[in-house]
Coordinates of C-alpha atoms in Angstrom, one line a residue:
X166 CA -50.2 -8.7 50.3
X167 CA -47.9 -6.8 47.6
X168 CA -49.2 -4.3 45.5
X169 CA -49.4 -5.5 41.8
X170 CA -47.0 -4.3 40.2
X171 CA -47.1 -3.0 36.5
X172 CA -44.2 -4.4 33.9
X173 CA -43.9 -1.2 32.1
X174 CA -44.2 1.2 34.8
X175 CA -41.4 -0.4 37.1
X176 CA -38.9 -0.3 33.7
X177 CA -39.8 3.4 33.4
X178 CA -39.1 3.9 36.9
X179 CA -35.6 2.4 36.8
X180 CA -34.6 4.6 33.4
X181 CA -36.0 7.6 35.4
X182 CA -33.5 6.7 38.2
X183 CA -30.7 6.6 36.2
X184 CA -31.3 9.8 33.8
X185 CA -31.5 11.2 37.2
X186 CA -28.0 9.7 38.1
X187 CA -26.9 11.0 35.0
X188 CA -28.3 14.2 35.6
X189 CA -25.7 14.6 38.5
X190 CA -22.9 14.1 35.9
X191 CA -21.5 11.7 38.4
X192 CA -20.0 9.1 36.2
X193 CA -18.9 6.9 38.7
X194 CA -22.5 6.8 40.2
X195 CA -24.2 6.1 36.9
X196 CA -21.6 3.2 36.2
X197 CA -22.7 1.3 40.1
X198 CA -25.9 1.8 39.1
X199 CA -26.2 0.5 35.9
X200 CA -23.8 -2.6 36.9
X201 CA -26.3 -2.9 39.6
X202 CA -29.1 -3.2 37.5
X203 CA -27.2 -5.3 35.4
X204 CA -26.2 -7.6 38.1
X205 CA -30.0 -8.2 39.4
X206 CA -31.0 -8.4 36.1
X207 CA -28.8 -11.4 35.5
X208 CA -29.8 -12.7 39.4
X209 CA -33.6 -12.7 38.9
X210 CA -33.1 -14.1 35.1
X211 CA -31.0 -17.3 36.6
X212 CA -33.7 -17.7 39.1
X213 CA -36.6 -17.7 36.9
X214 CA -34.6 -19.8 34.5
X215 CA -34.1 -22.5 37.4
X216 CA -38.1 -22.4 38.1
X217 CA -38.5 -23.1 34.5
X218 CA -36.2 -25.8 34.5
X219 CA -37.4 -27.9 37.0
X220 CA -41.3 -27.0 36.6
X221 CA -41.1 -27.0 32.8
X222 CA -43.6 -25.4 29.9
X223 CA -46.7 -27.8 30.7
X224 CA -47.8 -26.2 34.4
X225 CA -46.1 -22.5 33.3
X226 CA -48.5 -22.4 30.2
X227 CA -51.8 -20.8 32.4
X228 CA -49.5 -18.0 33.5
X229 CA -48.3 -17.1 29.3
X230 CA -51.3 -14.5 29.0
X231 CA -50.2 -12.7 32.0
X232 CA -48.7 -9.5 31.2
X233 CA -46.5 -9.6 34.2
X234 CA -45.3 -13.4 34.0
X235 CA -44.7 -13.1 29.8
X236 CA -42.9 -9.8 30.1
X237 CA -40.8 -11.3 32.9
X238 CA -40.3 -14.7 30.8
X239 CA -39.3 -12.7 27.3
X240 CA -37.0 -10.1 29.2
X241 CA -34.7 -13.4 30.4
X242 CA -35.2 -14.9 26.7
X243 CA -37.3 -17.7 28.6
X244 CA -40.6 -17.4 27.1
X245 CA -40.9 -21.2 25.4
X246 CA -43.5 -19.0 22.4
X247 CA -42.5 -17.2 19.7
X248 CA -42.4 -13.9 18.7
X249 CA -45.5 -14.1 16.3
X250 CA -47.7 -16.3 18.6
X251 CA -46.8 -13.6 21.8
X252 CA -47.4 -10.0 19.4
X253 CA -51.1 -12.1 18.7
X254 CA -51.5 -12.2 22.3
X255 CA -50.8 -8.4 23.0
X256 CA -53.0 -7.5 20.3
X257 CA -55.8 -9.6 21.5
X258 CA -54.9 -8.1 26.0
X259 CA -55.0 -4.8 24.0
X260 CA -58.2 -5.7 22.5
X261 CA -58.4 -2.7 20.2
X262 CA -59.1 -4.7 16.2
X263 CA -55.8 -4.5 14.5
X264 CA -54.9 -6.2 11.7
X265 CA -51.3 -7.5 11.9
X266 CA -49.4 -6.5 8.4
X267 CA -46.2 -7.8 9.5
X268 CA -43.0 -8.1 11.6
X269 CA -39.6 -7.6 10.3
X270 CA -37.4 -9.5 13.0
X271 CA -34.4 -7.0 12.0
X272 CA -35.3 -3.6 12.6
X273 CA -38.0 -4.5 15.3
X274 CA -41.1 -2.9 13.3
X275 CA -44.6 -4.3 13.9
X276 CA -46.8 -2.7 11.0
X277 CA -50.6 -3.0 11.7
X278 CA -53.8 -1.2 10.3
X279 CA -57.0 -1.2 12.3
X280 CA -59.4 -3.9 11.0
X281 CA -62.6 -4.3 8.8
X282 CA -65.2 -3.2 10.9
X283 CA -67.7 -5.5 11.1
X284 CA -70.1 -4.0 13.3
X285 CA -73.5 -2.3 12.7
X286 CA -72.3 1.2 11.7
X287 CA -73.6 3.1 14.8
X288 CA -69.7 3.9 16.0
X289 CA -70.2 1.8 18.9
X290 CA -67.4 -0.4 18.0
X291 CA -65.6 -2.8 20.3
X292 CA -63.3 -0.8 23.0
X293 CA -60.3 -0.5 25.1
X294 CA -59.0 -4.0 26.1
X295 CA -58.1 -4.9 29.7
X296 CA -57.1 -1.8 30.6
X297 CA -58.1 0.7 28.1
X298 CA -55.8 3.1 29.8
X299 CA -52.8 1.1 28.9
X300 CA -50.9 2.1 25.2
X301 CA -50.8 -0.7 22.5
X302 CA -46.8 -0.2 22.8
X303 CA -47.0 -0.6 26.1
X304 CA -49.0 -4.6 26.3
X305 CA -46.2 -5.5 23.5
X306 CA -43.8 -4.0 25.4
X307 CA -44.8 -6.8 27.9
X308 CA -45.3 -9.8 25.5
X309 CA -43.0 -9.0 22.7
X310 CA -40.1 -7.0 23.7
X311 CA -38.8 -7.7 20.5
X312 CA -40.9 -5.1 19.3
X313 CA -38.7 -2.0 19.1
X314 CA -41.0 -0.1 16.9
X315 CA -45.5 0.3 15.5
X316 CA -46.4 1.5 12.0
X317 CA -49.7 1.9 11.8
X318 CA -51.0 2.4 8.3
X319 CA -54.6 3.8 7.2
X320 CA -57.6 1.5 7.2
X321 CA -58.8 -0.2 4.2
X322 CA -61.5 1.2 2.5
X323 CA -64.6 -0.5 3.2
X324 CA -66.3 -2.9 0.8
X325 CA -68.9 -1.0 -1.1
X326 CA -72.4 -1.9 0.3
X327 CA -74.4 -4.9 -1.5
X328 CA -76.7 -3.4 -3.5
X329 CA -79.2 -6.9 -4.6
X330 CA -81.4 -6.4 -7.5
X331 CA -83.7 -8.5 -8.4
X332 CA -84.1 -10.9 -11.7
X333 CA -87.9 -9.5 -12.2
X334 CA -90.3 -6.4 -10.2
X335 CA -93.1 -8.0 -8.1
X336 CA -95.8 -9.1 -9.6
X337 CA -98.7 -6.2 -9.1
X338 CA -101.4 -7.1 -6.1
X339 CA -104.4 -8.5 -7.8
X340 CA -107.8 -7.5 -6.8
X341 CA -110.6 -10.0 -6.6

């Protein structure tokens, strides 16, 4: 069996291999390899595009939510979602509350702001998603490529606590 294989890791790898090609200052070198990646690139993209073809979205929609198969889908521009409905799914794998402020679709910026707490006060809020260890740019990088760019703006300021007062004080215990 393979080893699983992370989205973001392996496209951090293959930029590491080429700044090291760079590094060499061997033009030539860096050109091959970037055609190369280019080339596979365009190879594995026809061949997922063929599987989606002839499969179609109905059986392919169990695999949407994996990080792996969506970043693989959007990287090819085969993903049959949109934009907005895949950045809802990387917030919810990332699982940290964020509330989404808005996309522009131009530059690429995603602004967010964590969300209303709603739990008791203790600080035990809800944590880490899936993989806690795993950066919020790095689950978007996986469903929503598109996303170039996070501006993450202060928390709202909670709702003051309700304070009830009643219409009339308790009537005083009577004694017999």
């Amino acid at each position: 069996m393979r080893a699983a294989i992370d989205g973001p890791q392996a496209g951090r790898r293959v930029e590491e291999v080429l700044d090291r090609l760079a590094a060499t200052g061997d033009r030539a070198a860096c050109a091959a390899a970037e055609e190369l990646v280019r080339v596979l690139m365009d190879f594995y993209g026809a061949g997922l595009a063929r599987i989606v073809e002839k499969v179609g979205d109905g059986p392919l929609e169990p695999v949407y939510g994996d990080e792996l198969v969506a970043s693989l889908l959007s990287l090819h521009g085969l993903h049959p979602e949109d934009v907005h409905t895949r950045i809802d799914r990387a917030l919810a794998a990332h699982g940290e509350p964020l509330e989404l402020l808005g996309f522009d679709a131009d530059t690429g910026i995603l602004r967010l702001r964590p969300a209303a707490s709603t739990g008791c006060g203790c600080g035990s809020g809800a944590g880490g998603g899936r993989d806690a260890g795993r950066t919020l740019e790095d689950t978007l990088a996986c469903f929503a490529p598109e996303v170039t760019g996070v501006e993450q703006e202060p928390a709202a300021a909670p709702a003051p606590a309700l304070l009830q007062i009643g219409t009339r004080p308790p009537s005083p215990a009577r004694v017999p």
